[in-house]
PDB file of C-alpha atoms and ligand atoms in Angstrom:
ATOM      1  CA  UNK E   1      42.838 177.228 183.961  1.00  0.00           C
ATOM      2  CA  UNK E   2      45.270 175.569 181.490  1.00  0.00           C
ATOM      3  CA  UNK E   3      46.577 177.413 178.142  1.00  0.00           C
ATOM      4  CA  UNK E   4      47.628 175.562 175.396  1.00  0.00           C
ATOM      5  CA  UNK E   5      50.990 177.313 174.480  1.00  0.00           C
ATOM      6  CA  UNK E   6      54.353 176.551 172.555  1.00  0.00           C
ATOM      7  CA  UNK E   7      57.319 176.359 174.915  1.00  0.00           C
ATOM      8  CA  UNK E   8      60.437 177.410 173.458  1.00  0.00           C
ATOM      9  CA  UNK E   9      63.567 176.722 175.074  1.00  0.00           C
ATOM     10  CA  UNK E  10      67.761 175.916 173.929  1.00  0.00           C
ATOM     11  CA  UNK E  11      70.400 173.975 175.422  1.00  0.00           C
ATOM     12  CA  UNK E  12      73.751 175.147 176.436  1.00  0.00           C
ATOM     13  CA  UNK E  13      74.418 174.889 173.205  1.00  0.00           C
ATOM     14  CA  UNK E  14      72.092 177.619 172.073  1.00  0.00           C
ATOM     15  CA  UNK E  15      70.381 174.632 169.891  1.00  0.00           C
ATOM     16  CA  UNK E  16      66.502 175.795 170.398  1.00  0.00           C
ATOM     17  CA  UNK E  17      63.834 173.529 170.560  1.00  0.00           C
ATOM     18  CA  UNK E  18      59.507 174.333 170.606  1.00  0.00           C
ATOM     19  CA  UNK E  19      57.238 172.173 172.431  1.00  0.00           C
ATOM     20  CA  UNK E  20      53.337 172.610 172.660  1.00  0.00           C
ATOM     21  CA  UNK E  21      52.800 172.813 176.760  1.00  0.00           C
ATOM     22  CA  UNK E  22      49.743 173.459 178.424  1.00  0.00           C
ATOM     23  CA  UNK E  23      50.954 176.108 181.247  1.00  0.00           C
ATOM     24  CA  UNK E  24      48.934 177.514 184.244  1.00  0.00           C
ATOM     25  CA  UNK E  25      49.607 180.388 186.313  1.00  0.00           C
ATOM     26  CA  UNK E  26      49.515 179.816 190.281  1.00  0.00           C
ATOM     27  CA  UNK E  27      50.547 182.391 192.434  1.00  0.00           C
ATOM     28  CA  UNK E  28      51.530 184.895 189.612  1.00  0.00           C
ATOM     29  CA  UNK E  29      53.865 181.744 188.786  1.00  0.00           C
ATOM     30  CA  UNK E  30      53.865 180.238 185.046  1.00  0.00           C
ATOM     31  CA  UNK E  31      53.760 176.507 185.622  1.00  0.00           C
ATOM     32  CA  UNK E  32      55.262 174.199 182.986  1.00  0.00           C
ATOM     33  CA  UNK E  33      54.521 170.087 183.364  1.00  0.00           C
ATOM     34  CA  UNK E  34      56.322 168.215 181.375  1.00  0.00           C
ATOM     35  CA  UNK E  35      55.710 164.368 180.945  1.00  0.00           C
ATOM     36  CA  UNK E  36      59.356 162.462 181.619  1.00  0.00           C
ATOM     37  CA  UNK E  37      61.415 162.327 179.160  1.00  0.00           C
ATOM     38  CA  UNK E  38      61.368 165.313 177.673  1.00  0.00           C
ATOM     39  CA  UNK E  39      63.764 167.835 175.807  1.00  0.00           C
ATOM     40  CA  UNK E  40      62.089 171.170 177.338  1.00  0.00           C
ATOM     41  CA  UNK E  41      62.504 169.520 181.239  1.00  0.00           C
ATOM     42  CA  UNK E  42      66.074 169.132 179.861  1.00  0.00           C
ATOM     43  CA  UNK E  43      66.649 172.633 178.105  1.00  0.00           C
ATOM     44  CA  UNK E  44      64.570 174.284 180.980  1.00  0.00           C
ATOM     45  CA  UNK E  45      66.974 172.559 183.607  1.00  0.00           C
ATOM     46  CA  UNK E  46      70.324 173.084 181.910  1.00  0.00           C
ATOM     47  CA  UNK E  47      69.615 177.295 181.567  1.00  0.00           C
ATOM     48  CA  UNK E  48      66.868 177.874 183.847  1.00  0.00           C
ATOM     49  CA  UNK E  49      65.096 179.402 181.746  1.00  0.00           C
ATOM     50  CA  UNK E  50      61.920 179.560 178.642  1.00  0.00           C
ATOM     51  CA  UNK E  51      59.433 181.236 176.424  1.00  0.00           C
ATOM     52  CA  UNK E  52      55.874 180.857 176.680  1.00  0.00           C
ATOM     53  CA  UNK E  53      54.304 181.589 173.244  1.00  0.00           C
ATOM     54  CA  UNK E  54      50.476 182.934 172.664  1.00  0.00           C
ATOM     55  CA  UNK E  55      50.056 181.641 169.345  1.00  0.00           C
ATOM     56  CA  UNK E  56      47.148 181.164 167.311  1.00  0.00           C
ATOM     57  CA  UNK E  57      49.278 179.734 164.070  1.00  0.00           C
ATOM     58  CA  UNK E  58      47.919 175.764 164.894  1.00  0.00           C
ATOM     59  CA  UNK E  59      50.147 174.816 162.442  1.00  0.00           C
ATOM     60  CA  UNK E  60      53.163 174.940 164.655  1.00  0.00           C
ATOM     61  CA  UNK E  61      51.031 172.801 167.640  1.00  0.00           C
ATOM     62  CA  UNK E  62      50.401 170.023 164.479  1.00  0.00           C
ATOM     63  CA  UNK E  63      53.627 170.153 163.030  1.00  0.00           C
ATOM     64  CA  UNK E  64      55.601 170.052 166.168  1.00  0.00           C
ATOM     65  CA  UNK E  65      53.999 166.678 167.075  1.00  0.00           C
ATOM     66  CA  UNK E  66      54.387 165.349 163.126  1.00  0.00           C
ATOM     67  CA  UNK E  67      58.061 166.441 162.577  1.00  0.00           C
ATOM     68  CA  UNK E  68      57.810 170.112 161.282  1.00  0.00           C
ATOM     69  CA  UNK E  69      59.598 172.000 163.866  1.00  0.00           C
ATOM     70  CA  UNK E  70      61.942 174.555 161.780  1.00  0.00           C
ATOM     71  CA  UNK E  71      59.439 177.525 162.392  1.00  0.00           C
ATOM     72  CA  UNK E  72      61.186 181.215 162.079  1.00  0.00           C
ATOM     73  CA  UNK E  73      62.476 182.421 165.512  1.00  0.00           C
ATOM     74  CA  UNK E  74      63.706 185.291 166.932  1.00  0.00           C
ATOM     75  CA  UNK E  75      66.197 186.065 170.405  1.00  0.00           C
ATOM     76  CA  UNK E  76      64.520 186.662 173.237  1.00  0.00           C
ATOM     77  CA  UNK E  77      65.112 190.143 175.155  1.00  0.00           C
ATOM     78  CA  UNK E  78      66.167 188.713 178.578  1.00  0.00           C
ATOM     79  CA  UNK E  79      66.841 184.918 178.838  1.00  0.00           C
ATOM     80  CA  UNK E  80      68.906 182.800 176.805  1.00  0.00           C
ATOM     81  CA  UNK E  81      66.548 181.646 173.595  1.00  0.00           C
ATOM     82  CA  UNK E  82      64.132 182.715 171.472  1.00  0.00           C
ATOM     83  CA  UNK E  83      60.372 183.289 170.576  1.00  0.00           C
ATOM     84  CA  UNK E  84      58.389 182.496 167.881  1.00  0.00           C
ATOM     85  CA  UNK E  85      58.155 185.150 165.213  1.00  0.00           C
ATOM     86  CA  UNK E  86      54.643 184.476 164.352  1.00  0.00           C
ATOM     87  CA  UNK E  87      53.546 184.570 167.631  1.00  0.00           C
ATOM     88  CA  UNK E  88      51.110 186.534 169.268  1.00  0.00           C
ATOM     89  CA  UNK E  89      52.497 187.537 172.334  1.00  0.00           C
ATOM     90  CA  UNK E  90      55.482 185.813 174.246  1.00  0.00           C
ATOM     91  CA  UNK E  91      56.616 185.686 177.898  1.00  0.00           C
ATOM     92  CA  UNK E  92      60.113 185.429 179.431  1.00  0.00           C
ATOM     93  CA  UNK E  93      60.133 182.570 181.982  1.00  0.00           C
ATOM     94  CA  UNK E  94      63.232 182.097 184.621  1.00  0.00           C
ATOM     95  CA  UNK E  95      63.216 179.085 186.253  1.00  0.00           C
ATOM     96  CA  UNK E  96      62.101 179.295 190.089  1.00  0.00           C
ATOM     97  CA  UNK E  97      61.474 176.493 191.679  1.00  0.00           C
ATOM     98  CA  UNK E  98      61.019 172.651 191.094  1.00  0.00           C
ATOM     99  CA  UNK E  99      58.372 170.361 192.515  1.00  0.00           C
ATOM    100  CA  UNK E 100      59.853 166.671 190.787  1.00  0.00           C
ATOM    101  CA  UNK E 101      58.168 163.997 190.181  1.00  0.00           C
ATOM    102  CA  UNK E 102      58.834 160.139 188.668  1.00  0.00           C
ATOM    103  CA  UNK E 103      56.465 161.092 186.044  1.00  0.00           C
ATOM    104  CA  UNK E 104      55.597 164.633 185.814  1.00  0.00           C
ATOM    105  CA  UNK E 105      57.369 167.517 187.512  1.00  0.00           C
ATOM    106  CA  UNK E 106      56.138 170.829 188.119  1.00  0.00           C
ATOM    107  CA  UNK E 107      58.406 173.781 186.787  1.00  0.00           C
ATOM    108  CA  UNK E 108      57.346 176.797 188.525  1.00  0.00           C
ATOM    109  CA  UNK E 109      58.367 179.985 186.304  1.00  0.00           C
ATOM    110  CA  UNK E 110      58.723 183.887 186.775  1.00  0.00           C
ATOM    111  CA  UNK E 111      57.677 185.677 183.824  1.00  0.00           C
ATOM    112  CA  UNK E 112      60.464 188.722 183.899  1.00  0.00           C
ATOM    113  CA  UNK E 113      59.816 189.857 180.471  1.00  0.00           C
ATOM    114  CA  UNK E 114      56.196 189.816 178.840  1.00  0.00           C
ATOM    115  CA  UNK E 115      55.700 191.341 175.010  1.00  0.00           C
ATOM    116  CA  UNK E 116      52.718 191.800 172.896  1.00  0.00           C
ATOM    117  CA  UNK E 117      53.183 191.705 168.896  1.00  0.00           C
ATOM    118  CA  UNK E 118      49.774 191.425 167.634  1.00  0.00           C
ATOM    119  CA  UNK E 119      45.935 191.497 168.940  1.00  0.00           C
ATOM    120  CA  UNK E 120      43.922 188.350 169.305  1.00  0.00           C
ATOM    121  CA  UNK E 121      41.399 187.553 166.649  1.00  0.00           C
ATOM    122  CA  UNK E 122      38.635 186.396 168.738  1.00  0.00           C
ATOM    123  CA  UNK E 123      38.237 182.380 169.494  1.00  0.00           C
ATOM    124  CA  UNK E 124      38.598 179.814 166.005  1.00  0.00           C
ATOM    125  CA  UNK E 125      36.357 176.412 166.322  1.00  0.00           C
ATOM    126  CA  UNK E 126      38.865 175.131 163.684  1.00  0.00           C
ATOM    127  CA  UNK E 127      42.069 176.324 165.825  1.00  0.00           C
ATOM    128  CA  UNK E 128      40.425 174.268 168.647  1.00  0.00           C
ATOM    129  CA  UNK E 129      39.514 171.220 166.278  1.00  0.00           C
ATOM    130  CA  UNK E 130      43.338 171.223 165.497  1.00  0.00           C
ATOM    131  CA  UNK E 131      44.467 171.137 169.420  1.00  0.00           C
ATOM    132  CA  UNK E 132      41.859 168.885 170.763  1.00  0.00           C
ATOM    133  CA  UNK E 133      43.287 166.394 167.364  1.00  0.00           C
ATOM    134  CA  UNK E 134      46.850 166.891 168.078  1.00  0.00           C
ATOM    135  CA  UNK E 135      46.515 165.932 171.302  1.00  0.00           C
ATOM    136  CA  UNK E 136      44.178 162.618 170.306  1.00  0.00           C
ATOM    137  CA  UNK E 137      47.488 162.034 167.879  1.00  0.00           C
ATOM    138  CA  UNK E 138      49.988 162.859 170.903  1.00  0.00           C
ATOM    139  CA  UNK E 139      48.458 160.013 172.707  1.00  0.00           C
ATOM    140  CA  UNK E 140      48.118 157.587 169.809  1.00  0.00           C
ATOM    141  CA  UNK E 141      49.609 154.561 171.460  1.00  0.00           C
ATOM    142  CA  UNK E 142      47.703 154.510 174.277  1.00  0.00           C
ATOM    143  CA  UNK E 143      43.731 155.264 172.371  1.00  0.00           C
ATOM    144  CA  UNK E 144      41.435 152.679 171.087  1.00  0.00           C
ATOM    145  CA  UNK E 145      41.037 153.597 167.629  1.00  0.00           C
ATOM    146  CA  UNK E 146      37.093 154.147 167.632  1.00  0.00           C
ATOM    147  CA  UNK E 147      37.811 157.037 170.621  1.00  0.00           C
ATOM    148  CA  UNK E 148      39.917 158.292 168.428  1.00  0.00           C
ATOM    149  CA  UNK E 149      37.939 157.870 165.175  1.00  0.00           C
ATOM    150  CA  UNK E 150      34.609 159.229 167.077  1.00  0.00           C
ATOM    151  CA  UNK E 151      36.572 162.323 168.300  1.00  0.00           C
ATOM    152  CA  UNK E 152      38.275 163.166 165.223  1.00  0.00           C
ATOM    153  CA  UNK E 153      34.540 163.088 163.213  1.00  0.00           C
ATOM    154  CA  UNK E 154      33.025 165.670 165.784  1.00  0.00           C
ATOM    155  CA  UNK E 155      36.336 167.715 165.437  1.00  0.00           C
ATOM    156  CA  UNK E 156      35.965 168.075 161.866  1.00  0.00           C
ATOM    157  CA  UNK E 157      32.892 169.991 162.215  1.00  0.00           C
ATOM    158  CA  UNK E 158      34.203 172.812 163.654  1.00  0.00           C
ATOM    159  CA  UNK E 159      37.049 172.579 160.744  1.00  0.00           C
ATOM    160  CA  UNK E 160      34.839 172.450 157.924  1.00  0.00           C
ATOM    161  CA  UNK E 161      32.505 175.347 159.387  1.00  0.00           C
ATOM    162  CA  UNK E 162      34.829 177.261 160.101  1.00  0.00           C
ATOM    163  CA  UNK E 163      38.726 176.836 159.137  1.00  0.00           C
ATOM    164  CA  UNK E 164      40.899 178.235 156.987  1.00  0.00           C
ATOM    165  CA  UNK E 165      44.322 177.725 155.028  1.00  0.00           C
ATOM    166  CA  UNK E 166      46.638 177.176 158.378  1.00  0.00           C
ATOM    167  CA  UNK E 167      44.121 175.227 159.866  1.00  0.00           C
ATOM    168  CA  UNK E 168      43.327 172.985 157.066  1.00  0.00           C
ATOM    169  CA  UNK E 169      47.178 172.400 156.644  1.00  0.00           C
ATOM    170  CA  UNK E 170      47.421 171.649 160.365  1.00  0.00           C
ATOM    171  CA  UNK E 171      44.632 169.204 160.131  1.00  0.00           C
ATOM    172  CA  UNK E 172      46.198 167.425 157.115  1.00  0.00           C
ATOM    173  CA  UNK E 173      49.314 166.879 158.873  1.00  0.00           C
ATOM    174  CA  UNK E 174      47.444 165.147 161.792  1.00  0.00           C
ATOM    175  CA  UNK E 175      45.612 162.774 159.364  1.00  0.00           C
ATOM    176  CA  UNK E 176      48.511 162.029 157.877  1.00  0.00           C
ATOM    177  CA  UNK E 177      49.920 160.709 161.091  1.00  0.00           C
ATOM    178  CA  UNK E 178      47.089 159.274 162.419  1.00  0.00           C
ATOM    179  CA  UNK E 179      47.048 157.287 158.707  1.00  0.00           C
ATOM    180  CA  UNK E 180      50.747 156.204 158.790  1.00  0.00           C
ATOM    181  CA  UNK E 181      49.572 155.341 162.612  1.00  0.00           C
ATOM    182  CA  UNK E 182      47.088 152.570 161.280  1.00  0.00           C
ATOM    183  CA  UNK E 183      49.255 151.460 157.967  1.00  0.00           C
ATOM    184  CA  UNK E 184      51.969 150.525 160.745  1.00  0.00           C
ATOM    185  CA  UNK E 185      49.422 148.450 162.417  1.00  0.00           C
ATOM    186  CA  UNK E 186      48.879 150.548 165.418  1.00  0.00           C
ATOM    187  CA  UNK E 187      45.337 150.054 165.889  1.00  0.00           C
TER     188      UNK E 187
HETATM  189  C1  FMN C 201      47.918 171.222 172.849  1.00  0.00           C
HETATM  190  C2  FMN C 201      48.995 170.320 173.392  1.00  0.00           C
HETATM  191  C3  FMN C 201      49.361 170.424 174.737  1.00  0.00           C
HETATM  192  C4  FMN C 201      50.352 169.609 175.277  1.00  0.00           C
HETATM  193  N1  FMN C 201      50.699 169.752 176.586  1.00  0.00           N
HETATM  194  C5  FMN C 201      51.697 168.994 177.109  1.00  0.00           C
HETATM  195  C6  FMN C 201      52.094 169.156 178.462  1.00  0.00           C
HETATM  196  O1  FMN C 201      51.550 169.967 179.219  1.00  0.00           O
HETATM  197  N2  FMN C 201      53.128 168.394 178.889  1.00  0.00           N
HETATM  198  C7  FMN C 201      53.759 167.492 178.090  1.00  0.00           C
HETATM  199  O2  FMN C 201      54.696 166.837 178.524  1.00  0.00           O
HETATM  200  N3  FMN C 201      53.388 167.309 176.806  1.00  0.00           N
HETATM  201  C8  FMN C 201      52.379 168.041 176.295  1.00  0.00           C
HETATM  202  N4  FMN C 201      52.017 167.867 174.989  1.00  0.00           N
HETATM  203  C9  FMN C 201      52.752 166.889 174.153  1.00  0.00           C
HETATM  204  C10 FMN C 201      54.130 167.439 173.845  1.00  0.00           C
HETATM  205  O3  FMN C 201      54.074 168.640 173.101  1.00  0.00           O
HETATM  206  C11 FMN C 201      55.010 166.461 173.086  1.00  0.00           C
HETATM  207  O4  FMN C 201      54.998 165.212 173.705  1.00  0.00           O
HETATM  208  C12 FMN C 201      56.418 166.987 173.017  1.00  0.00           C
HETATM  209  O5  FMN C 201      57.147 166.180 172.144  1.00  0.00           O
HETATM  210  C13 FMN C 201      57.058 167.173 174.377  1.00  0.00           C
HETATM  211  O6  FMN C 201      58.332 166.633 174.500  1.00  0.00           O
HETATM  212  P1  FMN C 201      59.696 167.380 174.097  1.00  0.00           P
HETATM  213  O7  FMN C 201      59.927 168.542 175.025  1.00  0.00           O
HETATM  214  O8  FMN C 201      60.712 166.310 174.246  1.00  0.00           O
HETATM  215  O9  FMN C 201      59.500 167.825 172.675  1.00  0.00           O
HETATM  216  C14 FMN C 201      51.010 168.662 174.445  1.00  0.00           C
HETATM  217  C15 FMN C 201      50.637 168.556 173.096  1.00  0.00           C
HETATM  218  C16 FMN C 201      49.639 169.368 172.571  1.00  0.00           C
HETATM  219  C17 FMN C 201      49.257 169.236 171.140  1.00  0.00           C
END
């Protein structure tokens, strides 16, 4: 099973960074696969370690990918960086062990350090209309636009039936890139 999670990590520098990651867990391992290049394979080598967030705030997952990534964050308890405040629940991941790859390694994790901050609401068709659009609008270069525009029209239902204020703000930030997408002549 994959979860669809927000990966927080910092360089050396301390200078944090969030991600949305889809993580599994293997062998009481937390696996991490990040596409090449990316700044969590970089944070995630340079201190060996990361946070996996549980977070049902979809805003962060849409504004990460559209250029809002300043969201409040607090020091983690026993690696170097920090979790999101809003978050449900974080873990504490140390780096273990490294399958690479030209394309996509595998970051194999030990959670050391696991909190909960809040209970889980029960599942949101609008929170998984935003994911399932953010990651149509991660892959924007490579989709036809009717996939895209087929996709995105299904989505909405569960939106409209169902969302509410973060998830409507979410949504809006996807349509907005999907919009500046086409005005650039993408599709
Ligand atoms: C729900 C969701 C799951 C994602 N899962 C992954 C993933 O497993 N690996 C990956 O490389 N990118 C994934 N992405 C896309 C990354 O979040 C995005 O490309 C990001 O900028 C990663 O690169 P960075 O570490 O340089 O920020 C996902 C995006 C979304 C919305």
């Amino acid at each position: 099973m994959i979860q669809e999670t927000l990966i927080t990590t910092v360089n050396t520098k301390g200078v944090p960074h969030i991600a949305p990651m889809g993580v599994s867990v293997q062998d009481q391992q937390i696996v991490i696969l990040p596409f090449k290049p990316a700044l969590t394979l970089d944070n995630l080598l340079e201190t060996k370690s990361a946070v996996v967030n549980y977070c049902d705030d979809v805003r962060i997952f849409a504004g990460c990918l559209t250029g809002r990534r300043d969201w409040p964050l607090l020091p983690a308890e026993r690696v170097k960086g920090s979790y999101l405040a809003d978050t449900l629940a974080h873990a504490e991941l140390t780096l273990e062990r490294i399958e690479d790859d030209a394309v996509r390694p595998k970051l194999f994790c030990k959670a050391i350090h696991t909190v909960n901050h809040k209970p889980f609401q029960g599942f949101n068709r609008a929170q998984y209309s935003v994911l399932e659009a953010a990651i149509l609008i991660s892959r924007l270069g490579r989709l036809q636009w009717e996939k895209i525009e087929t996709e995105l029209n299904y989505l909405r239902i569960g939106l409209e039936k169902t969302g509410g204020d973060r998830e409507w703000q979410a949504w809006g930030w996807l349509m907005e890139a999907v919009e500046q997408h086409r005005q650039r002549g993408g599709f």
